[in-house]
Coordinates of C-alpha atoms in Angstrom, one line a residue:
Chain A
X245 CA 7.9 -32.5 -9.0
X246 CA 5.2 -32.4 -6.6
X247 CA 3.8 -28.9 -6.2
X248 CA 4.0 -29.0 -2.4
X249 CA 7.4 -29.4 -2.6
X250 CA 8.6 -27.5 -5.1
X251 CA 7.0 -24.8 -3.1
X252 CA 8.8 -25.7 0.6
X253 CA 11.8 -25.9 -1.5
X254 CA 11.0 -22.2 -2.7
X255 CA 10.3 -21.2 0.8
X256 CA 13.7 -22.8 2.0
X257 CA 16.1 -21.1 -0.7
X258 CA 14.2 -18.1 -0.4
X259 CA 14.7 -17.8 3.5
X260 CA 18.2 -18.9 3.4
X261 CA 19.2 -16.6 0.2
X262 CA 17.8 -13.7 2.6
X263 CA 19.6 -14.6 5.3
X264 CA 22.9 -15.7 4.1
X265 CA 22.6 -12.2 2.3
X266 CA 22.3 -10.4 5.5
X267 CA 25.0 -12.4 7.2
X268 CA 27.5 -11.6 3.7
X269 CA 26.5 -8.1 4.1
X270 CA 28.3 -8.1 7.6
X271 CA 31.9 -8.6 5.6
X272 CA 30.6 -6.8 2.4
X273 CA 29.9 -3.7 4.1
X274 CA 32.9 -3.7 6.0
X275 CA 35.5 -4.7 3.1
X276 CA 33.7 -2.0 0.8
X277 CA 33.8 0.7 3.4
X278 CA 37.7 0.1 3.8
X279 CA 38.4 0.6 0.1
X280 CA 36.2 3.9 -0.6
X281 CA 38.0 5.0 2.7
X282 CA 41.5 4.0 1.6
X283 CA 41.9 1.1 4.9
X284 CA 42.3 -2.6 5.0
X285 CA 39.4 -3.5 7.1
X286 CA 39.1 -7.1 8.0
X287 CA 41.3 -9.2 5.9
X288 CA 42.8 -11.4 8.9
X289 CA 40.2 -14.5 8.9
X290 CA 40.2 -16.9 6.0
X291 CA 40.5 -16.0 2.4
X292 CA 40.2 -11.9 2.0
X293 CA 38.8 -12.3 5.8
X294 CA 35.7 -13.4 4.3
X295 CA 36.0 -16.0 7.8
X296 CA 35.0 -12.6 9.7
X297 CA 31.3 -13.1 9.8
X298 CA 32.4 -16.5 11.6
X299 CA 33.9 -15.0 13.5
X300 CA 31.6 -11.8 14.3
X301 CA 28.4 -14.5 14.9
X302 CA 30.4 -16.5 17.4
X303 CA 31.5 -13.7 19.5
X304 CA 27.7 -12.4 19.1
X305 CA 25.8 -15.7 20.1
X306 CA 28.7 -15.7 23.4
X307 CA 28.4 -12.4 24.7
X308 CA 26.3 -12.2 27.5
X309 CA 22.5 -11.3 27.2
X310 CA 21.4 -9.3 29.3
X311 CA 18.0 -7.7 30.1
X312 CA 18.0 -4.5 32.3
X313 CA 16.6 -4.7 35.3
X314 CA 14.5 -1.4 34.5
X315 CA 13.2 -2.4 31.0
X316 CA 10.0 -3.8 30.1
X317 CA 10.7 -7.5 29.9
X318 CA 8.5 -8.9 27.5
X319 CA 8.6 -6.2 25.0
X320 CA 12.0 -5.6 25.1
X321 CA 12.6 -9.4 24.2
X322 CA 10.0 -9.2 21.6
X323 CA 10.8 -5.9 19.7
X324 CA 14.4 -7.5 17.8
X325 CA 12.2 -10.5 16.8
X326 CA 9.3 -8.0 15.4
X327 CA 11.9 -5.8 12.9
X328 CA 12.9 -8.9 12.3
X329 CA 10.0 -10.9 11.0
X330 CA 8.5 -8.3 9.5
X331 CA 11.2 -7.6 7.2
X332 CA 11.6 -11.5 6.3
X333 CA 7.6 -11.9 5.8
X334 CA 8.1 -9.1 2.6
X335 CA 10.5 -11.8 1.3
X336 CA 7.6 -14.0 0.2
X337 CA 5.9 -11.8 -2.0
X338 CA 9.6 -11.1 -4.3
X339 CA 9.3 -12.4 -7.5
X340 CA 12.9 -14.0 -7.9
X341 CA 11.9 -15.1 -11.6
X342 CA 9.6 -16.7 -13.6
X343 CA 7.1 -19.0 -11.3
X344 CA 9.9 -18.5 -8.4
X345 CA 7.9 -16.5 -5.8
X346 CA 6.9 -18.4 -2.7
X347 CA 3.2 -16.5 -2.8
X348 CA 2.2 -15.0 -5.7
X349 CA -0.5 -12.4 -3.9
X350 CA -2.9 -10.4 -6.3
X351 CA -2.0 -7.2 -3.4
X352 CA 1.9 -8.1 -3.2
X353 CA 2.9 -4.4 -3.4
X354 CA 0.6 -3.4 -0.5
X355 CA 2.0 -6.8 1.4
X356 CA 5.3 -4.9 1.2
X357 CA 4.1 -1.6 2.4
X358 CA 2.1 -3.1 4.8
X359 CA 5.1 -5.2 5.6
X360 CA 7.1 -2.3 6.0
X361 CA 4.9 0.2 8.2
X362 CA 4.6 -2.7 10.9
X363 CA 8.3 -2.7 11.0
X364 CA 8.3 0.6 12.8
X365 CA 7.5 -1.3 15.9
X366 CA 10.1 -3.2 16.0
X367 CA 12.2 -0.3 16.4
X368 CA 9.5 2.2 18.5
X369 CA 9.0 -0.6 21.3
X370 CA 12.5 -1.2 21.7
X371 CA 13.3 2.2 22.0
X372 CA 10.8 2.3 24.5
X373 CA 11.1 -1.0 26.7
X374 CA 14.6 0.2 26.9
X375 CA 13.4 2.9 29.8
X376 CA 16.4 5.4 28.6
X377 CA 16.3 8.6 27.8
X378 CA 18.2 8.2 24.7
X379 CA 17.0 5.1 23.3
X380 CA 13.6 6.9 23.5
X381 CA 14.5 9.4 21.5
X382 CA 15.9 7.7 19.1
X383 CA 12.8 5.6 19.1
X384 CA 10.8 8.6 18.5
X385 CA 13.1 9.9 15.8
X386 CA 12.1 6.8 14.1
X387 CA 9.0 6.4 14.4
X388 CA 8.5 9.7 13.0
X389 CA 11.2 9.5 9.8
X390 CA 9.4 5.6 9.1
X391 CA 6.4 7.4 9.2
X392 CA 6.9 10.1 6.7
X393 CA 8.6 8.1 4.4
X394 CA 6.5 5.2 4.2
X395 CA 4.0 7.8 2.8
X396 CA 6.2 8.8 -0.1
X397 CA 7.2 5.3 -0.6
X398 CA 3.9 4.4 -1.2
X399 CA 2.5 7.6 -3.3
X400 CA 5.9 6.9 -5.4
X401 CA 4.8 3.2 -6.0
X402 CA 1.1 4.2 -7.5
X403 CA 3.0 5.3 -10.7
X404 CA 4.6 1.8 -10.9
X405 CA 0.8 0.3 -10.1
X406 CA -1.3 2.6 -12.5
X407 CA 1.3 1.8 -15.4
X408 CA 1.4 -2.1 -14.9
X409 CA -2.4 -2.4 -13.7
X410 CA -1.7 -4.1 -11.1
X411 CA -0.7 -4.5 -7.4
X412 CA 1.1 -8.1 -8.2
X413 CA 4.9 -7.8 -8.3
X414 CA 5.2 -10.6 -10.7
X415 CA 2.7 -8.9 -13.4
X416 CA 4.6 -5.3 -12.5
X417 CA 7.9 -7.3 -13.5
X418 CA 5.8 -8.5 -16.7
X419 CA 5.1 -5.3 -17.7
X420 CA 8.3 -3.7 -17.8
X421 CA 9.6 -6.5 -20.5
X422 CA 9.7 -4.0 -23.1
X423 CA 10.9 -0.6 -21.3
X424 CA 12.2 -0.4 -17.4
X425 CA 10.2 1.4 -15.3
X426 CA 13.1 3.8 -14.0
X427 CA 12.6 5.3 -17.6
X428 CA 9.0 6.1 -17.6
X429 CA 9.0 6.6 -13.9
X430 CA 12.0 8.5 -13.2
X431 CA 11.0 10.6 -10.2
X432 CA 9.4 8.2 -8.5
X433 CA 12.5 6.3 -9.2
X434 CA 14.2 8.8 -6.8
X435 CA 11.8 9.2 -4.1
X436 CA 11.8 5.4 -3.5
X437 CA 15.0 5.2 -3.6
X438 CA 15.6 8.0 -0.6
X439 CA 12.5 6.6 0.9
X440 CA 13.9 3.9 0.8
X441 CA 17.0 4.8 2.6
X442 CA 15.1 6.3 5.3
X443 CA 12.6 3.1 5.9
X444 CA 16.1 1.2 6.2
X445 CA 17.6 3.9 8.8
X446 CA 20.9 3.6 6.7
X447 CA 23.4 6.0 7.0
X448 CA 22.4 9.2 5.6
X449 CA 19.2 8.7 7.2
X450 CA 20.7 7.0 10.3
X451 CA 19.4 9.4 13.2
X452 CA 17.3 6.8 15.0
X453 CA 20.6 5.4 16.2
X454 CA 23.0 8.6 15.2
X455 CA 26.2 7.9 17.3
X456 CA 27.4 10.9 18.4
X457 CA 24.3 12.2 19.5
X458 CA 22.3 9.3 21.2
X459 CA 25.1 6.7 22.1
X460 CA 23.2 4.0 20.0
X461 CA 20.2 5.3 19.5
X462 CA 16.7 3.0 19.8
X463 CA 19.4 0.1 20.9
X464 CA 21.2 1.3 23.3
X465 CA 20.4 -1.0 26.1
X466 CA 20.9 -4.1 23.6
X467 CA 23.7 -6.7 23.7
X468 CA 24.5 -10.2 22.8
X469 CA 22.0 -11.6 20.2
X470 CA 19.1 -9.4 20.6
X471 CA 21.4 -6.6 19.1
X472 CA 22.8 -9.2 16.5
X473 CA 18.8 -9.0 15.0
X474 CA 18.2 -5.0 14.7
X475 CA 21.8 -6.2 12.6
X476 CA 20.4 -8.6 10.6
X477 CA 17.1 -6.7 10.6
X478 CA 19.2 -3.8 9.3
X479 CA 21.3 -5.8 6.4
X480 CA 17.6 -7.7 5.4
X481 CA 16.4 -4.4 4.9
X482 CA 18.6 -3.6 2.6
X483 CA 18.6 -6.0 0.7
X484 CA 14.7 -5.9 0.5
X485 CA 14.9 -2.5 -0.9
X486 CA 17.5 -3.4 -3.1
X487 CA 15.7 -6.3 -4.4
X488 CA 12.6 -4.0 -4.6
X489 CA 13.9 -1.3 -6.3
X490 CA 15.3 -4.2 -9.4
X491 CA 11.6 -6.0 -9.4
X492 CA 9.9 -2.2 -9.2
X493 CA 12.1 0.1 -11.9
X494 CA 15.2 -2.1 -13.2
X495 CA 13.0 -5.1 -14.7
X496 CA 13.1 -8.0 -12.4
X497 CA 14.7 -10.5 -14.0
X498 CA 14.8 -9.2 -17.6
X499 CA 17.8 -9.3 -19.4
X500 CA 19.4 -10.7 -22.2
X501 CA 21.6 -14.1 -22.6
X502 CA 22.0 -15.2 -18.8
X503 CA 19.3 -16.7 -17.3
X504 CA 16.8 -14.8 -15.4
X505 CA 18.1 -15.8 -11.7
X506 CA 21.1 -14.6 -12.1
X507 CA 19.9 -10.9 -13.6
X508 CA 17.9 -10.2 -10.5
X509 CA 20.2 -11.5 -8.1
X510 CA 23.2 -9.3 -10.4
X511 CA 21.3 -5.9 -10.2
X512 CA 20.1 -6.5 -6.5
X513 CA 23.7 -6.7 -5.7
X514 CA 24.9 -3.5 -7.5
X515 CA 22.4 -1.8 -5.5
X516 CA 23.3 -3.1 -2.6
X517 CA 26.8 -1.9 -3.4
X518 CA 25.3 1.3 -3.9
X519 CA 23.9 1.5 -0.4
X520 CA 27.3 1.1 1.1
X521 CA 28.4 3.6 -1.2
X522 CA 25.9 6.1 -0.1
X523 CA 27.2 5.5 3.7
X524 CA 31.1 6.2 2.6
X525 CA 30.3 9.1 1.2
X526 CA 27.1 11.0 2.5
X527 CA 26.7 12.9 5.8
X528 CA 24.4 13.2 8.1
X529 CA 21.6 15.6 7.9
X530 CA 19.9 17.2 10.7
X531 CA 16.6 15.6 11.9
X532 CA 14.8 19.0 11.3
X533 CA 16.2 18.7 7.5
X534 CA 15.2 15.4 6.8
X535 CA 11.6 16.0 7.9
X536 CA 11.8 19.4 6.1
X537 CA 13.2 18.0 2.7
X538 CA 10.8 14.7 2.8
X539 CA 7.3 16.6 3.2
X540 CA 8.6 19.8 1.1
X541 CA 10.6 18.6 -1.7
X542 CA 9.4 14.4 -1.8
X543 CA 6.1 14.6 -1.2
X544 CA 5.5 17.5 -3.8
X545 CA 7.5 15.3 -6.6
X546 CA 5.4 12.1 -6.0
X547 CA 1.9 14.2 -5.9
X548 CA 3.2 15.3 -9.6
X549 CA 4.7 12.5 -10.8
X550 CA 1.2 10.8 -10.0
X551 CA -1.0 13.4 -11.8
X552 CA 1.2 13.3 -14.2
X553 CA 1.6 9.4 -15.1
X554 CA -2.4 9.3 -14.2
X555 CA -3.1 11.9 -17.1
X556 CA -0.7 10.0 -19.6
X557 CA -2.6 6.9 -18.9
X558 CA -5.9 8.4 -19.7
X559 CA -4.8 10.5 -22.4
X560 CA -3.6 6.8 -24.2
X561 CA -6.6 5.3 -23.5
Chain B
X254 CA -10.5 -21.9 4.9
X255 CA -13.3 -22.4 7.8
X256 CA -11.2 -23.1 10.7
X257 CA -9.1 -20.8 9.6
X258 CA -11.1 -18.2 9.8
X259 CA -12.8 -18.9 13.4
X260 CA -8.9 -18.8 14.7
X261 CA -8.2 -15.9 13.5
X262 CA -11.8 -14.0 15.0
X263 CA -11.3 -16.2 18.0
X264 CA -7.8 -14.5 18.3
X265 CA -9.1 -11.2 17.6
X266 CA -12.0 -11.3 20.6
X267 CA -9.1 -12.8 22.7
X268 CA -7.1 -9.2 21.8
X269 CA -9.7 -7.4 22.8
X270 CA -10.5 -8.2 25.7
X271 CA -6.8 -8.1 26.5
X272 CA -7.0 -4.6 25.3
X273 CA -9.7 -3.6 27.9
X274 CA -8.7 -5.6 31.0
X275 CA -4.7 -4.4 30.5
X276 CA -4.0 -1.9 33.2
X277 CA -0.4 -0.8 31.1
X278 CA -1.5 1.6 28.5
X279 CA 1.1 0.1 26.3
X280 CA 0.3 -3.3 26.7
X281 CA -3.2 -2.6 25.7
X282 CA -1.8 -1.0 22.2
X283 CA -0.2 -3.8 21.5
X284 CA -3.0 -6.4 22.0
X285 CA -5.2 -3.7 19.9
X286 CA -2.7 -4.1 16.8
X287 CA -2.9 -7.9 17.4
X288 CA -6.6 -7.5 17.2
X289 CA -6.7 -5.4 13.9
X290 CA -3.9 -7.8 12.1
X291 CA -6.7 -10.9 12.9
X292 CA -9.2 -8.7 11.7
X293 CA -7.2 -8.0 8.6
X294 CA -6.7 -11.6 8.4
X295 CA -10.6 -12.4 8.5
X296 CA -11.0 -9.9 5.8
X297 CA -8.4 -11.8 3.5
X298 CA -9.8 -15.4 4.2
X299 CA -13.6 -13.6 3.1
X300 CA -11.9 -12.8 -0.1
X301 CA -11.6 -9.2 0.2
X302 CA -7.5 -9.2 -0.1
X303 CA -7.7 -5.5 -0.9
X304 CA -9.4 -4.5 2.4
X305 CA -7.1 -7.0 4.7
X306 CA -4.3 -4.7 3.0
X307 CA -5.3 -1.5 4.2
X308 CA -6.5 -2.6 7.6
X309 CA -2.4 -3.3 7.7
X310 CA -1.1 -0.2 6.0
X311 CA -3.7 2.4 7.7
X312 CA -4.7 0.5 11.1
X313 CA -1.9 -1.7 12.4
X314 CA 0.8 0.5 10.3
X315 CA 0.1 4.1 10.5
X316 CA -2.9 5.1 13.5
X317 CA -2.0 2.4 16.0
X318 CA 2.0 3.6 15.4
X319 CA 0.5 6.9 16.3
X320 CA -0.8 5.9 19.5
X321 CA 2.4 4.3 20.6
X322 CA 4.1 7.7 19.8
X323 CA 2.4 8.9 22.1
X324 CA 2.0 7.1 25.0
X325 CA 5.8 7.2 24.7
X326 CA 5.5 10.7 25.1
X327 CA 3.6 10.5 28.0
X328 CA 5.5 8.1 29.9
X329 CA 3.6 6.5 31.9
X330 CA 5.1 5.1 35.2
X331 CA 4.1 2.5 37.3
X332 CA 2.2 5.1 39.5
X333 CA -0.3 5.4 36.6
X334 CA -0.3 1.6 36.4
X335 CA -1.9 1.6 40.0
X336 CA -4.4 4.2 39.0
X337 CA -5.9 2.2 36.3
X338 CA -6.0 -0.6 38.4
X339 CA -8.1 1.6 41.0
X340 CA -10.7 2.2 38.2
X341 CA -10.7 -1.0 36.5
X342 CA -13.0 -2.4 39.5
X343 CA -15.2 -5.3 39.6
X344 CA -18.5 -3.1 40.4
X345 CA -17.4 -1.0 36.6
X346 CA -18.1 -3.8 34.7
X347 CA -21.8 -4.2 35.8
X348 CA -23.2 -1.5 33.7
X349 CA -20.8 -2.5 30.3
X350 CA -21.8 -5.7 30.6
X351 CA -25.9 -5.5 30.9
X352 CA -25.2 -3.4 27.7
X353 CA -23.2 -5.4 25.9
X354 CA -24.9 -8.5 26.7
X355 CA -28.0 -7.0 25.3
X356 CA -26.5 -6.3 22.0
X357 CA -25.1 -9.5 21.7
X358 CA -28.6 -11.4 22.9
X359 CA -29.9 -9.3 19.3
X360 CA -26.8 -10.3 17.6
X361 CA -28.1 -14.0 18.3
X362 CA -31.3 -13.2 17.6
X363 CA -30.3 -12.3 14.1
X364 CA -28.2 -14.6 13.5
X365 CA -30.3 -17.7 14.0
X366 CA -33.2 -16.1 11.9
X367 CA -31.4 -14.6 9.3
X368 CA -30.6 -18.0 6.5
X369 CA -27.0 -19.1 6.0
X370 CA -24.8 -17.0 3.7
X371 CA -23.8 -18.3 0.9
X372 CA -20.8 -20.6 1.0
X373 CA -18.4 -19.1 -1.6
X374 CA -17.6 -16.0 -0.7
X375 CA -16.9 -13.5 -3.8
X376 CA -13.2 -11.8 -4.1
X377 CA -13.4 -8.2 -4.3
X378 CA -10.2 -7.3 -6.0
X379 CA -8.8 -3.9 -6.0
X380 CA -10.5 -2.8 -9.2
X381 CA -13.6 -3.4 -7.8
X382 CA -13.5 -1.4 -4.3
X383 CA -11.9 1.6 -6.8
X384 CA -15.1 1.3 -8.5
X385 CA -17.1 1.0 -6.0
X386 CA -15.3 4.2 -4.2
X387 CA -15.7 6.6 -7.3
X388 CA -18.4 5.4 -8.5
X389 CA -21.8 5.1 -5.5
X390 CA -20.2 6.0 -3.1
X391 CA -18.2 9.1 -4.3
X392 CA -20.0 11.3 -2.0
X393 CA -18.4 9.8 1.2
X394 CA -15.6 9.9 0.0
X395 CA -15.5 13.5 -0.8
X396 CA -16.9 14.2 2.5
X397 CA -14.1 12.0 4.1
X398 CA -11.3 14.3 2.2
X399 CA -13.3 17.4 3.5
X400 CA -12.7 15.9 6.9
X401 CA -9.3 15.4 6.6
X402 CA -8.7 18.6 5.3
X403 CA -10.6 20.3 8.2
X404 CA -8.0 18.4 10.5
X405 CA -5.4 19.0 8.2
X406 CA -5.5 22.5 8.7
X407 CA -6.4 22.5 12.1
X408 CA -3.1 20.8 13.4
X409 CA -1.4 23.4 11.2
X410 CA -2.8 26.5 13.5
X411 CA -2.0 24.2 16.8
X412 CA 1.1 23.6 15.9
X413 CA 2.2 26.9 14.1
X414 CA 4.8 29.1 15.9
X415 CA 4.0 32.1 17.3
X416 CA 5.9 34.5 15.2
X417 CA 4.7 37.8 16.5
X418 CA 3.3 37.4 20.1
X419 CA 0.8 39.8 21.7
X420 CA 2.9 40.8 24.1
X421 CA 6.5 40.6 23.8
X422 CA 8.2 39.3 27.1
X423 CA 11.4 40.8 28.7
X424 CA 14.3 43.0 27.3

C-alpha cells in the first residue's frame, strides 16, 4: 500500500476510534453508573438504550446556542474548541500497535505533556469569557489543580523515561516486552493515575465544575453544542489517560494469543471502566485537601520514586 | 521544510505585534502564547525537537497559564480597556521605534555579511541537550536552581500566615 495512504487511513481510524469512544462513553458512563448504584438508567432507546447517544447528540446539536450578551465573544466561542483540540492532537503520538501510530515523534511523551498543559486554557478562558462569578472560580480552581498536577504527572513519567531510554511511546511500549512497567514503577504508577484524574477533572477531582457549590462550574454560561465539547473534551480525556496509562505501565499492546490491537484496545477499556468506577464510589474532597495532598503526599512519592529508579539505573550500569 | 519554517516565524512576528498593539490585557496573552507555540514550532523544524517541547511544556503551558491566572484575578473592565488605549498613542511609538529600527538595521548588517548557514541543520535529541546541561554548562544550571530556590522560599514568607501577630486586635 502506498505509504501516504496507509498513513491518512491511520489518521482517519485513529480520529474516528477517539471520537466514537468519547461519544460511547456518553451511554457507557451512564449504564455503568446505574448498576454500581442499583438503577436502570437509560435502557428506553434501541437495544439496552444503547440509541441514547442518538438521541442525547440530536437534542444537543438542537438546543439553542446562545452567547451571553456580557461574555467575551471570541474567546468564549474559542475556548470548547481549544480543550477540545488539544486533547485530540495527544491522540497522534499513541502507539495503537506495532507501526500503527500516526507520528511516531522521538519526544512523544513530552507531546503529551505538552499536549496536556495547553489544555488548561481551554477550560481557564472559558471560565473567564463567561464574565460570572462562579464560572470564574471554577476557572481558577482549575487552572490551579491542572497546574499542580501536571507537575506530578510529568516527575512520575521520568521513571518510565529513564528505564526505557527514551521519550518515544513506541520504544517505552518496547521496553516493557519482558516485565510491565506498573511492576518496576509502582508508585509512579499511582501518582499518574490520580494525576491523572485530576488533569481529566473527573469526579473525585471534579471541583472546577463541583455542582453544589458553583452551579456548573468553568461552564456555567454554556449551552447547545459548545457545552456538548467541554463533554466530549471531558470523555476524550479519559480515554487518553486510559490509553496512556496501558501504553505507559500495562505494556501497550503486549500480550499473549490475541493480536496486539485488540490487547491495547482490551486494557484501555477496563481502565476506562475503572474511571466510572472511581466516580460511583469516591467523594469529593475539599479544594484545600486536594492541593494539600498533591504537593504533600504526591510530589514527595515521585521525588523518591525518581532517586530511587535513577540510583538503580546507575547502580546496573 | 523552508516554507515551513518562514510561516511559522512570519506567524510569530505577526503575534507579537498583536501582543503590543492589543489594548485588552487578555487578548494580548493569548497572541503571546500564539507567538511562543510558532516559536516552538521553528525550533522543531531546526531540528531541535527537544527544545520546541519545552517551549510548550514551560512557556505556552505552565508561565503564560500563570499570567492568565492572574489577569483573571485582576479583572479588568472595560474602564481599564480605555486607559490602555490613552497610553498606547501614536507620539509613544517614536522613541521604540528609532530603537528598534536601529537594532534591526545591525541585524541586516549581519546578516548580509555573515556567509549562509549550512543547509542541513543537525538534530539535537534529548541526550544531547542532557549532556550538554550537565556537562559545560553545569554552572548555569546550578546557578538557575539557586535562583529558583531564592524565589522558592521567598513566596513561602509572602504567603505564610501570620500565626502570632504583633499586636493582637480586639477581644
Amino acid at each position: 500500500m502506498n505509504p501516504i495512504v496507509k498513513q491518512l487511513l491511520i489518521i482517519v481510524v485513529v480520529f474516528a476510534g477517539a471520537m466514537s469512544a468519547s461519544a460511547g462513553l456518553i451511554w457507557l458512563e451512564r449504564r455503568l453508573l446505574s448498576l454500581w448504584q442499583d438503577r436502570y438508567g437509560p435502557n428506553r432507546v434501541g437495544p439496552f438504550g444503547l440509541m441514547q447517544v442518538v438521541a442525547d447528540m440530536i437534542k444537543i446539536f438542537f438546543k439553542e446556542d446562545w452567547i451571553p450578551p456580557f461574555a467575551d465573544r471570541v474567546v468564549f466561542v474559542v475556548a470548547p474548541a481549544l480543550l477540545v483540540v488539544s486533547v485530540l492532537m495527544s491522540f497522534a503520538v499513541l502507539p495503537v500497535a506495532p507501526g500503527i501510530v500516526v507520528s511516531d515523534l522521538n519526544v512523544g511523551l513530552l507531546f503529551f505533556l505538552g499536549m496536556s498543559s495547553l489544555g488548561v486554557y481551554g477550560i481557564a478562558l472559558g471560565g473567564w469569557a463567561s464574565n460570572n462569578k462562579y464560572a470564574l472560580l471554577g476557572a481558577i480552581r482549575a487552572t490551579a489543580q491542572m497546574l499542580s498536577y501536571e507537575v506530578f504527572m510529568g516527575l512520575a513519567l521520568m521513571g518510565v523515561v529513564m528505564l526505557s531510554g527514551s521519550f518515544n511511546l513506541g520504544r517505552i511500549v518496547a521496553a516493557q516486552e519482558k516485565m510491565w512497567f506498573c511492576v518496576t514503577q509502582f508508585p509512579a504508577m499511582v501518582v499518574f493515575l490520580i494525576a491523572g484524574f485530576a488533569e481529566t477533572h473527573r469526579m473525585p477531582f471534579d471541583l472546577p465544575e463541583a455542582e453544589s457549590e458553583l452551579i456548573a462550574g468553568f461552564h456555567t454560561e454554556y449551552s447547545g453544542i459548545k457545552f456538548g465539547l467541554f463533554f466530549v473534551g471531558e470523555y476524550l480525556g479519559v480515554t487518553l489517560i486510559s490509553a496512556m496509562i496501558v501504553t505507559l505501565f500495562f505494556g501497550g499492546w503486549h500480550g499473549p494469543l490475541l493480536p496486539p490491537v485488540v490487547w491495547f484496545l482490551g486494557k484501555t477499556f477496563v481502565f476506562i471502566c475503572g474511571f466510572i468506577l472511581l466516580r460511583a464510589s469516591l467523594p469529593r474532597p475539599r479544594y484545600d485537601q486536594l492541593m494539600a495532598f498533591g504537593w504533600k503526599v504526591l510530589l514527595p512519592v515521585a521525588l523518591l520514586n525518581l532517586l530511587v529508579t535513577g540510583a538503580v539505573v546507575l547502580a546496573r550500569g | 521544510m523552508i516554507a515551513l519554517f518562514y510561516i511559522a516565524a512570519a506567524v510569530a512576528v505577526l503575534a507579537t505585534l498583536m501582543v503590543i498593539t492589543r489594548a485588552h490585557a487578555v487578548h494580548a496573552l493569548l497572541y503571546l502564547i500564539v507567538s511562543l507555540l510558532a516559536v516552538a514550532l521553528v525550533f522543531f523544524l531546526l531540528g531541535a525537537p527537544f527544545a520546541a517541547a519545552l517551549e510548550v511544556i514551560v512557556y505556552a503551558g505552565a508561565i503564560m497559564v500563570l499570567f492568565v491566572f492572574v489577569v483573571m484575578m485582576l479583572n479588568l473592565g472595560a474602564h481599564s480597556v480605555k486607559a490602555q488605549r490613552q497610553w498606547l498613542r501614536p507620539a509613544i511609538w517614536i522613541g521604540p521605534c528609532l530603537l528598534a529600527a536601529v537594532l534591526l538595521a545591525e541585524l541586516i548588517y549581519v546578516l548580509a555579511a555573515l556567509p549562509a548557514p549550512a543547509a542541513a541543520p543537525v538534530v539535537v535529541g534529548p541526550q544531547a541537550v542532557g549532556l550538554a546541561l550537565f556537562g559545560p554548562y553545569l554552572l548555569a544550571v546550578e546557578l538557575a536552581s539557586i535562583m529558583l530556590l531564592a524565589g522558592l522560599v521567598g513566596a513561602y514568607h509572602l504567603a505564610r500566615p501570620e500565626i502570632c501577630g504583633p499586636t493582637e486586635g480586639g477581644t
